[in-house]
Coordinates of C-alpha atoms and ligand atoms in Angstrom, one line a residue:
M182 CA -14.6 26.2 -23.3
K183 CA -16.4 28.0 -20.0
I184 CA -16.1 26.5 -16.9
L185 CA -17.9 27.0 -13.9
N186 CA -17.6 26.9 -10.3
Y187 CA -19.3 23.9 -8.3
I188 CA -20.9 24.9 -5.5
N189 CA -23.9 23.1 -3.6
G190 CA -24.2 20.4 -6.3
K191 CA -24.6 23.0 -9.1
W192 CA -22.4 25.1 -11.6
E193 CA -22.5 28.6 -11.1
N194 CA -21.2 31.8 -12.8
P195 CA -19.0 33.6 -10.3
V196 CA -20.8 36.4 -8.2
S197 CA -18.9 39.3 -9.9
G198 CA -19.5 38.1 -13.5
L199 CA -15.8 38.0 -14.2
F200 CA -13.8 35.5 -16.2
I201 CA -10.1 35.1 -16.8
D202 CA -8.5 33.7 -19.8
N203 CA -7.6 30.1 -20.1
I204 CA -4.1 29.8 -22.4
E205 CA -3.0 26.4 -24.0
P206 CA 0.7 26.2 -23.1
A207 CA 1.5 24.2 -26.4
T208 CA 0.3 27.2 -28.6
G209 CA 0.2 29.9 -26.4
K210 CA -3.2 30.7 -27.2
K211 CA -6.7 31.3 -25.6
Y212 CA -8.9 28.4 -25.7
G213 CA -11.0 28.9 -22.6
E214 CA -12.5 30.8 -19.7
I215 CA -12.7 30.4 -16.1
P216 CA -14.1 31.9 -13.2
D217 CA -12.5 34.8 -11.5
S218 CA -13.9 33.9 -8.2
D219 CA -13.6 36.1 -5.1
R220 CA -14.5 36.0 -1.3
A221 CA -18.4 35.9 -2.5
D222 CA -18.2 32.6 -4.3
V223 CA -15.7 31.2 -1.5
D224 CA -18.3 32.4 1.1
H225 CA -20.9 30.6 -0.9
A226 CA -19.0 27.7 -1.1
A227 CA -18.1 27.5 2.9
Q228 CA -21.8 27.9 3.6
A229 CA -22.8 25.0 1.2
A230 CA -20.1 22.9 3.0
W231 CA -21.1 23.6 6.2
K232 CA -24.5 22.7 5.6
A233 CA -23.6 19.5 4.2
F234 CA -21.0 18.4 6.9
P235 CA -23.6 17.0 9.3
A236 CA -24.8 14.5 6.8
W237 CA -21.5 13.7 5.3
S238 CA -19.6 13.2 8.4
A239 CA -22.2 11.0 10.0
L240 CA -22.6 8.9 7.1
P241 CA -21.6 5.5 7.7
A242 CA -17.8 4.9 6.4
G243 CA -18.9 2.2 4.2
Q244 CA -21.2 4.7 2.3
R245 CA -18.5 7.4 1.9
C246 CA -16.5 4.4 0.6
D247 CA -19.2 3.5 -2.0
I248 CA -19.5 7.1 -3.4
M249 CA -15.7 7.4 -3.6
F250 CA -15.3 4.4 -5.8
K251 CA -18.1 5.4 -8.1
I252 CA -16.0 8.6 -8.3
A253 CA -12.8 6.6 -9.3
D254 CA -15.0 4.5 -11.7
G255 CA -16.5 7.5 -13.2
I256 CA -12.9 9.1 -13.9
E257 CA -11.7 5.6 -15.2
Q258 CA -14.7 5.5 -17.9
R259 CA -13.5 9.0 -19.0
L260 CA -9.6 8.3 -18.7
D261 CA -8.7 9.4 -22.2
E262 CA -10.8 12.3 -22.3
F263 CA -9.4 13.3 -18.7
A264 CA -6.0 12.6 -20.1
A265 CA -6.5 14.8 -23.4
A266 CA -7.8 17.6 -21.1
E267 CA -4.9 17.3 -18.8
S268 CA -2.2 17.4 -21.6
R269 CA -3.9 20.6 -23.1
D270 CA -4.5 22.6 -20.1
N271 CA -1.0 22.0 -18.6
G272 CA 1.4 21.2 -21.8
K273 CA 2.2 17.7 -20.7
P274 CA 2.5 15.1 -23.0
V275 CA -0.8 13.2 -23.5
G276 CA 0.8 9.6 -23.0
L277 CA 2.2 10.6 -19.6
A278 CA -1.1 12.0 -18.5
R279 CA -2.6 9.0 -19.6
V280 CA -0.1 6.3 -17.7
M281 CA 0.5 9.1 -14.6
D282 CA -1.7 11.4 -13.9
I283 CA -5.1 10.0 -14.4
P284 CA -4.3 6.9 -13.0
R285 CA -3.1 8.2 -10.2
A286 CA -6.1 10.6 -9.3
I287 CA -8.1 7.0 -9.7
E288 CA -6.0 5.7 -7.5
N289 CA -6.3 8.5 -5.0
F290 CA -10.0 8.0 -4.8
K291 CA -9.9 4.4 -4.4
F292 CA -7.2 4.4 -2.0
F293 CA -8.9 6.8 0.7
A294 CA -12.2 5.0 -0.1
T295 CA -10.8 1.5 1.7
A296 CA -9.1 4.0 4.2
A297 CA -12.4 5.5 5.3
V298 CA -13.4 1.7 6.5
Q299 CA -10.3 0.9 7.6
F300 CA -9.1 4.2 10.0
S301 CA -9.1 3.4 13.6
S302 CA -8.0 5.2 16.8
E303 CA -5.9 4.2 19.6
S304 CA -6.6 3.3 23.4
H305 CA -4.6 3.5 26.5
A306 CA -5.1 1.7 29.8
T307 CA -3.9 3.7 32.4
G308 CA -3.1 0.8 34.7
Q309 CA -6.2 -0.8 36.4
D310 CA -7.3 2.7 37.0
A311 CA -8.9 4.1 34.0
I312 CA -9.0 3.6 30.1
N313 CA -8.3 6.1 27.5
Y314 CA -9.7 6.2 24.2
T315 CA -9.1 8.4 21.4
L316 CA -12.1 9.6 19.2
R317 CA -11.1 10.9 15.6
Q318 CA -13.6 13.1 14.6
P319 CA -13.8 15.2 11.0
A320 CA -12.4 18.4 11.3
G321 CA -15.1 20.1 9.5
V322 CA -14.9 22.2 6.4
A323 CA -11.2 21.5 4.9
G324 CA -9.7 24.0 2.3
C325 CA -7.6 22.4 -0.6
I326 CA -5.5 24.3 -2.9
S327 CA -3.5 22.7 -5.3
P328 CA -0.7 23.8 -7.9
W329 CA -0.6 23.1 -11.8
N330 CA 2.0 20.6 -12.4
L331 CA 0.1 17.5 -11.7
P332 CA -3.2 19.2 -11.7
L333 CA -5.7 16.3 -10.7
Y334 CA -3.3 14.0 -9.3
L335 CA -2.8 16.5 -6.7
F336 CA -6.2 18.0 -6.4
T337 CA -7.5 14.5 -5.8
W338 CA -4.5 13.6 -3.2
K339 CA -6.1 16.2 -0.8
I340 CA -9.7 16.2 -1.6
A341 CA -10.0 12.2 -1.2
P342 CA -8.8 11.7 2.3
A343 CA -10.9 14.8 3.2
L344 CA -13.9 13.2 2.1
A345 CA -12.9 10.0 3.2
S346 CA -12.6 11.2 6.9
G347 CA -16.0 12.9 6.9
C348 CA -14.8 16.5 5.9
T349 CA -16.7 18.5 3.4
V350 CA -14.2 20.8 1.1
V351 CA -13.9 24.1 -0.7
A352 CA -11.2 23.4 -3.2
K353 CA -9.5 25.5 -5.7
P354 CA -7.3 24.3 -8.5
S355 CA -4.6 26.3 -10.1
E356 CA -5.9 28.9 -12.3
L357 CA -3.6 28.0 -14.9
S358 CA -5.0 24.1 -15.1
P359 CA -8.6 24.1 -13.8
V360 CA -10.3 22.1 -16.5
T361 CA -10.0 18.5 -14.9
A362 CA -11.0 19.7 -11.5
F363 CA -14.2 21.0 -13.5
M364 CA -14.5 17.5 -14.9
L365 CA -14.3 16.1 -11.5
S366 CA -16.9 18.3 -10.6
E367 CA -19.4 16.4 -13.4
V368 CA -18.0 12.9 -12.3
C369 CA -18.8 13.5 -8.5
N370 CA -22.4 14.6 -9.4
A371 CA -23.0 11.9 -11.3
A372 CA -21.8 9.7 -8.7
G373 CA -24.3 11.0 -6.3
L374 CA -22.0 12.9 -4.0
P375 CA -24.4 14.8 -2.0
P376 CA -24.6 18.7 -3.0
G377 CA -22.2 20.9 -0.8
V378 CA -19.9 17.8 0.2
L379 CA -17.4 19.0 -2.2
N380 CA -17.2 22.8 -4.0
I381 CA -14.8 23.6 -6.5
V382 CA -14.0 27.4 -6.8
H383 CA -11.7 28.6 -9.5
G384 CA -10.2 31.6 -9.7
L385 CA -6.4 33.2 -8.7
G386 CA -4.6 32.2 -6.0
H387 CA -4.3 35.9 -4.3
R388 CA -8.0 36.4 -4.7
A389 CA -10.0 33.1 -4.5
G390 CA -7.2 31.2 -2.9
Q391 CA -6.6 33.8 -0.2
A392 CA -10.2 34.2 0.7
I393 CA -10.1 30.3 1.1
I394 CA -7.3 30.7 3.8
E395 CA -8.8 33.8 5.4
H396 CA -12.3 32.6 5.9
P397 CA -13.1 31.9 9.2
D398 CA -15.4 29.0 9.1
I399 CA -12.1 27.1 7.0
K400 CA -10.1 26.1 9.7
T401 CA -8.2 23.1 8.1
I402 CA -6.0 23.8 5.1
S403 CA -4.0 21.6 3.0
F404 CA -2.0 23.7 0.8
T405 CA 0.5 22.3 -2.4
G406 CA 2.7 25.0 -4.0
G407 CA 5.6 27.3 -3.9
T408 CA 7.5 27.9 -0.8
V409 CA 6.8 31.8 -1.2
T410 CA 3.1 31.0 -1.3
G411 CA 3.5 28.8 1.7
K412 CA 5.1 31.4 3.5
K413 CA 2.4 33.9 2.9
I414 CA -0.4 31.2 3.7
S415 CA 1.3 30.2 7.2
A416 CA 1.6 34.3 7.7
T417 CA -2.2 34.5 7.3
A418 CA -3.3 31.3 9.0
G419 CA -0.9 31.1 12.0
P420 CA -2.8 34.1 13.8
L421 CA -6.0 32.4 13.2
F422 CA -4.7 29.4 14.5
K423 CA -5.8 27.3 11.6
K424 CA -4.5 23.8 11.0
L425 CA -2.0 23.6 8.4
S426 CA -0.2 21.2 6.0
L427 CA 2.0 22.7 3.4
E428 CA 3.9 21.0 0.9
L429 CA 6.0 23.2 -1.2
G430 CA 9.1 23.4 -3.2
G431 CA 12.3 21.2 -3.6
K432 CA 15.8 21.2 -4.8
N433 CA 16.2 17.6 -4.6
P434 CA 19.6 16.1 -5.0
N435 CA 20.5 12.7 -6.8
V436 CA 23.3 10.9 -5.7
I437 CA 25.3 8.7 -7.8
F438 CA 27.9 6.7 -5.8
A439 CA 30.7 5.1 -7.9
D440 CA 29.3 1.3 -7.0
A441 CA 25.9 2.3 -8.5
D442 CA 24.3 0.1 -11.3
M443 CA 25.1 2.8 -14.0
E444 CA 22.9 1.6 -16.5
K445 CA 19.8 2.1 -14.2
A446 CA 21.3 5.0 -12.4
V447 CA 21.6 6.7 -15.9
T448 CA 18.0 5.9 -17.1
T449 CA 16.3 6.5 -14.1
S450 CA 18.2 9.9 -13.4
V451 CA 17.1 11.3 -17.0
R452 CA 13.6 10.3 -16.0
S453 CA 13.8 11.9 -12.8
A454 CA 15.4 14.7 -14.3
F455 CA 12.9 15.4 -17.2
T456 CA 9.7 14.0 -16.4
N457 CA 6.7 16.3 -16.7
Q458 CA 9.4 18.9 -18.4
G459 CA 11.0 18.8 -14.8
E460 CA 7.8 20.3 -13.2
I461 CA 7.5 18.0 -10.6
C462 CA 8.6 19.0 -6.9
L463 CA 10.2 15.5 -6.4
C464 CA 12.6 15.8 -9.7
G465 CA 16.1 15.5 -8.9
S466 CA 17.6 18.6 -10.2
R467 CA 21.3 18.5 -8.3
I468 CA 23.2 15.6 -9.5
F469 CA 26.0 14.6 -7.5
I470 CA 28.5 12.3 -9.0
Q471 CA 31.5 10.3 -7.6
R472 CA 34.5 11.5 -9.4
N473 CA 36.0 8.4 -10.9
V474 CA 32.4 7.9 -12.7
Y475 CA 31.6 11.5 -13.2
E476 CA 32.9 11.5 -17.0
S477 CA 31.5 8.1 -18.0
F478 CA 28.3 8.9 -16.1
R479 CA 27.9 12.3 -17.9
D480 CA 28.6 11.3 -21.3
A481 CA 25.7 8.6 -21.0
F482 CA 23.2 11.0 -19.3
I483 CA 23.7 13.6 -22.1
E484 CA 23.6 10.9 -24.8
K485 CA 20.1 9.6 -23.3
T486 CA 18.9 13.4 -22.4
R487 CA 19.7 14.3 -26.6
A488 CA 17.4 11.4 -27.1
L489 CA 14.3 12.8 -25.8
K490 CA 11.9 14.3 -28.1
I491 CA 10.0 17.7 -27.4
G492 CA 7.3 18.9 -29.3
D493 CA 3.5 18.9 -29.3
P494 CA 2.2 17.1 -26.4
T495 CA -0.7 15.5 -28.4
Q496 CA 2.0 13.4 -30.1
E497 CA 2.4 10.2 -28.5
E498 CA 6.2 10.2 -29.4
N499 CA 7.1 13.5 -27.5
N500 CA 8.6 12.8 -24.1
L501 CA 8.5 16.4 -23.1
G502 CA 5.8 18.9 -23.8
A503 CA 5.5 22.9 -23.2
L504 CA 6.2 24.6 -20.1
I505 CA 3.2 25.9 -18.2
S506 CA 3.2 29.5 -19.2
A507 CA 5.0 32.4 -20.8
A508 CA 6.0 33.5 -17.5
H509 CA 7.5 30.3 -16.4
L510 CA 9.5 30.0 -19.4
E511 CA 10.9 33.1 -18.9
K512 CA 12.0 32.1 -15.5
V513 CA 13.6 28.9 -16.9
K514 CA 15.6 31.0 -19.5
G515 CA 16.7 33.6 -16.9
Y516 CA 18.0 30.7 -14.8
V517 CA 20.2 29.4 -17.5
A518 CA 21.3 32.9 -18.4
L519 CA 22.0 33.2 -14.6
A520 CA 23.9 29.6 -14.9
L521 CA 26.4 31.1 -17.4
T522 CA 27.2 34.2 -15.2
E523 CA 28.0 31.9 -12.3
G524 CA 30.4 30.0 -14.3
G525 CA 28.1 27.0 -15.6
K526 CA 28.7 25.2 -18.9
I527 CA 25.7 24.1 -20.8
L528 CA 26.4 20.6 -21.9
T529 CA 23.2 20.2 -23.7
G530 CA 19.9 22.1 -24.0
G531 CA 20.0 25.7 -23.2
Q532 CA 17.6 27.1 -25.7
Q533 CA 13.6 27.8 -26.6
V534 CA 12.3 25.1 -28.8
N535 CA 10.0 26.0 -31.9
P536 CA 8.2 22.9 -32.8
G537 CA 6.5 24.6 -35.4
G538 CA 2.7 24.4 -37.0
R539 CA 0.3 24.9 -34.2
C540 CA 3.1 24.8 -31.8
S541 CA 5.0 27.8 -33.2
E542 CA 4.0 30.0 -30.3
G543 CA 4.2 27.3 -27.4
Y544 CA 6.4 27.6 -24.4
F545 CA 9.0 24.8 -25.0
Y546 CA 12.3 24.7 -23.7
E547 CA 15.1 22.0 -24.1
P548 CA 16.3 19.7 -21.5
T549 CA 19.2 21.4 -20.2
V550 CA 22.5 20.0 -18.6
I551 CA 24.9 22.1 -16.9
E552 CA 28.1 21.5 -15.2
G553 CA 31.0 23.5 -13.6
L554 CA 28.8 25.2 -11.0
N555 CA 29.6 25.3 -7.6
D556 CA 27.2 23.8 -4.9
N557 CA 26.6 27.0 -3.2
C558 CA 25.6 29.2 -6.3
R559 CA 22.1 30.2 -7.1
I560 CA 21.4 27.8 -9.5
N561 CA 21.9 25.1 -6.8
Q562 CA 20.0 26.8 -4.4
E563 CA 17.0 28.1 -6.0
E564 CA 14.0 25.8 -7.4
I565 CA 13.8 26.4 -11.1
F566 CA 11.1 23.7 -11.7
G567 CA 11.7 23.2 -15.2
P568 CA 14.1 20.9 -17.5
V569 CA 17.3 22.0 -15.9
V570 CA 19.7 20.0 -14.2
T571 CA 23.3 20.6 -12.7
L572 CA 26.0 18.0 -12.4
I573 CA 28.5 18.1 -9.6
P574 CA 31.2 16.0 -8.6
F575 CA 32.2 14.8 -5.2
D576 CA 34.7 12.4 -3.6
T577 CA 33.6 11.4 -0.3
E578 CA 30.2 10.2 1.5
E579 CA 30.6 13.1 3.9
E580 CA 31.4 15.8 1.5
V581 CA 28.3 14.7 -0.8
I582 CA 25.9 14.6 2.4
R583 CA 26.8 18.1 3.4
M584 CA 26.3 19.3 -0.4
A585 CA 23.2 17.2 -0.5
N586 CA 21.8 19.1 2.5
G587 CA 23.2 22.5 2.0
T588 CA 19.9 24.0 0.7
N589 CA 16.7 25.5 2.6
Y590 CA 14.8 22.7 1.1
G591 CA 14.3 19.0 2.3
L592 CA 11.7 17.5 0.4
S593 CA 13.2 14.2 -1.5
A594 CA 16.5 12.5 -2.5
T595 CA 17.9 9.9 -4.2
V596 CA 20.7 7.5 -3.5
W597 CA 22.3 5.1 -6.3
T598 CA 24.6 2.6 -4.9
E599 CA 25.0 -1.1 -4.6
N600 CA 26.5 -1.1 -1.1
I601 CA 23.6 -1.5 1.1
G602 CA 25.1 -0.3 4.1
R603 CA 25.8 2.9 2.5
G604 CA 22.6 3.3 1.2
H605 CA 20.8 3.0 4.6
R606 CA 23.6 5.3 6.1
V607 CA 23.2 8.0 3.6
A608 CA 19.5 7.8 3.6
A609 CA 19.5 8.4 7.5
A610 CA 21.8 11.3 7.1
L611 CA 19.6 13.4 4.3
K612 CA 17.8 15.9 5.9
C613 CA 14.5 15.4 3.8
G614 CA 11.1 13.7 4.0
I615 CA 11.9 11.2 1.4
V616 CA 14.5 9.1 0.1
W617 CA 14.4 6.8 -2.6
I618 CA 17.4 4.3 -3.2
N619 CA 18.1 2.9 -6.3
C620 CA 15.0 4.2 -7.5
W621 CA 12.8 7.2 -8.1
L622 CA 9.3 8.2 -7.8
L623 CA 8.2 4.6 -6.8
R624 CA 5.2 5.4 -4.8
D625 CA 3.1 3.5 -2.0
L626 CA 0.1 5.8 -1.1
R627 CA 0.2 4.3 2.8
T628 CA 3.7 6.1 3.4
P629 CA 4.4 9.8 4.7
F630 CA 4.9 12.2 2.0
G631 CA 6.2 15.3 2.8
G632 CA 9.4 17.7 3.5
T633 CA 11.3 19.3 5.9
N634 CA 12.5 22.8 6.2
Q635 CA 11.3 25.2 3.6
S636 CA 9.8 22.2 1.8
G637 CA 7.1 22.5 4.0
V638 CA 5.0 21.2 7.3
G639 CA 3.2 18.2 7.9
R640 CA 2.8 15.0 5.9
E641 CA 0.4 13.8 3.4
G642 CA -0.2 10.1 2.7
G643 CA -2.2 6.9 4.2
W644 CA -3.0 7.6 7.9
E645 CA -1.0 10.9 8.1
A646 CA -3.7 12.5 5.6
M647 CA -6.7 10.7 7.8
R648 CA -5.2 12.1 11.0
F649 CA -4.6 15.5 9.4
F650 CA -8.4 15.8 8.3
T651 CA -9.7 14.8 11.7
E652 CA -9.2 16.2 15.2
A653 CA -8.2 13.7 18.1
K654 CA -10.1 14.3 21.2
N655 CA -9.0 11.5 24.5
V656 CA -11.7 10.4 26.5
C657 CA -10.6 9.1 29.9
V658 CA -13.1 6.7 31.6
K659 CA -12.4 6.1 35.5
L660 CA -12.8 2.2 36.0
Ligands
NDP86 P1 1.9 28.3 -6.3 O1 2.2 28.6 -4.8 O2 2.2 29.7 -7.2 O3 0.4 27.9 -6.3 C1 -0.2 27.0 -5.8 C2 -1.8 27.0 -5.5 O4 -1.8 28.1 -4.6 C3 -2.5 27.6 -6.9 O5 -3.7 27.0 -6.9 C4 -2.4 29.3 -6.6 O6 -3.4 29.8 -7.6 C5 -2.6 29.2 -4.9 N1 -2.3 30.5 -4.4 C6 -1.6 31.3 -5.0 N2 -1.2 32.6 -4.3 C7 -2.1 32.3 -2.9 C8 -2.4 32.7 -1.8 N3 -2.0 33.9 -1.5 N4 -3.6 32.1 -1.1 C9 -4.0 31.1 -1.2 N5 -3.6 30.3 -2.5 C10 -2.6 30.9 -3.3 O7 2.4 27.1 -7.0 P2 2.6 26.6 -8.4 O8 1.4 26.4 -9.0 O9 3.4 27.7 -9.0 O10 3.2 25.4 -8.3 C11 4.5 25.0 -8.4 C12 4.9 24.9 -7.1 O11 4.4 23.7 -6.3 C13 6.4 24.8 -7.0 O12 7.4 25.3 -6.2 C14 6.4 23.1 -6.6 O13 7.8 22.7 -6.1 C15 5.5 22.9 -5.8 N6 5.0 21.7 -5.3 C16 4.9 20.9 -4.3 C17 4.7 19.7 -4.0 C18 4.9 18.8 -2.9 O14 4.4 18.0 -2.7 N7 5.7 19.4 -2.2 C19 4.2 18.9 -5.3 C20 3.8 19.7 -6.4 C21 4.4 21.2 -6.5 P3 -2.9 30.5 -8.8 O15 -2.5 29.3 -9.7 O16 -4.3 30.7 -9.6 O17 -2.1 31.6 -8.5

């Protein structure tokens, strides 16, 4: 399978003529090629996006809304095909792609299609003397760069609000999971999205991605990915005075108080630990358990973890598929080895898995639970982004708040308690952008989404995203 760049409404080879192998994580084998794009392709895409900008930004919002609904319908009509492609490209179970990734991509387009027609701006009366009103004008050409873990889900989470706001887009999916982005270009074309409004450039982060960040005509950048890459992007984009939204890594605490509904806490904590092989920025990887329920929670958690099935992602019965790449598998293995040197005890998991058959060279790893590590060690400070969690006992509310806040990250947290006052109190004290009380990954697309500290800068979702992709201009009229 050879995929191509989508620029100015056409599918094109990269200018260099070079391609990169696309590997299927479940088999470890090459199954396709993607463009190894560089500055020349990005430049071509940026030119097309600027050419399309005046007409797209001037289009009545209702017409942008109609086209975006057609795009949502186009994905929906091919849902099974999209889910199979996402699973093959990323290694995730096909059932998960069918109920989570692809439906959410459809929802992103529908949600922001309606946002296009409902977005409004403020006006401020200055006593009897003047009236101010705020124009929200589309920012221009937006650069949207997304990671491999939730490929179409996160790609469209950026593209949809950019298009709804009237921006045109140059976008790059991760080179590790590019296929559904290519399929999206087919859908957009069929839906009548005008040429140049969305341009998709495939390739490596340090080449094609970096060219987007550096391009003088792409001044608005929405990036989701790792904290190290985020720092690099900040360093490049800062002196160029670009507008940046950075959604980065996390090391999220999951706090279990003794008064929690244990059945729900255990079941959801297994989900928040291992869904998508633990490759979700919102996964709860540090599980803090109040000491008097530590053992009962631990034993129930391990029992449910051991019941998870791992194997060929095309098989509906499997809960976990393959990790994204050989390099990522090595990273996860390295962290588990480090956990042992730091004094950790593996309660379950801790081994690579060989499911046999066509998957015998795939990148599978057991869901792994570790205890006995202090909250300051590297395992509890660094993002592993795989199926590995630690269990840490605590005694008091103050102590767990201190430990939960004790990393450089600040993306999300989960709190389990039946004490409503405690739930609100702890939520307010946690230093992060998102807190779930007695649930996890329950999303309302209107809410602000993002993190603090090294988890990022800015917020996505709802009006936050519409504001990001527009420039505010105040107009003051003397009465
Ligand atoms: P990376 O930072 O490696 O890559 C993210 C994207 O940036 C990819 O498309 C990558 O391309 C590209 N990229 C890499 N280098 C550059 C560069 N110098 N300039 C521009 N673009 C570049 O992250 P991963 O793909 O490994 O994703 C995992 C990370 O994403 C985790 O840390 C996770 O926590 C985070 N994440 C955060 C979320 C959030 O909402 N806060 C949500 C999901 C994930 P390529 O892949 O081709 O190198």
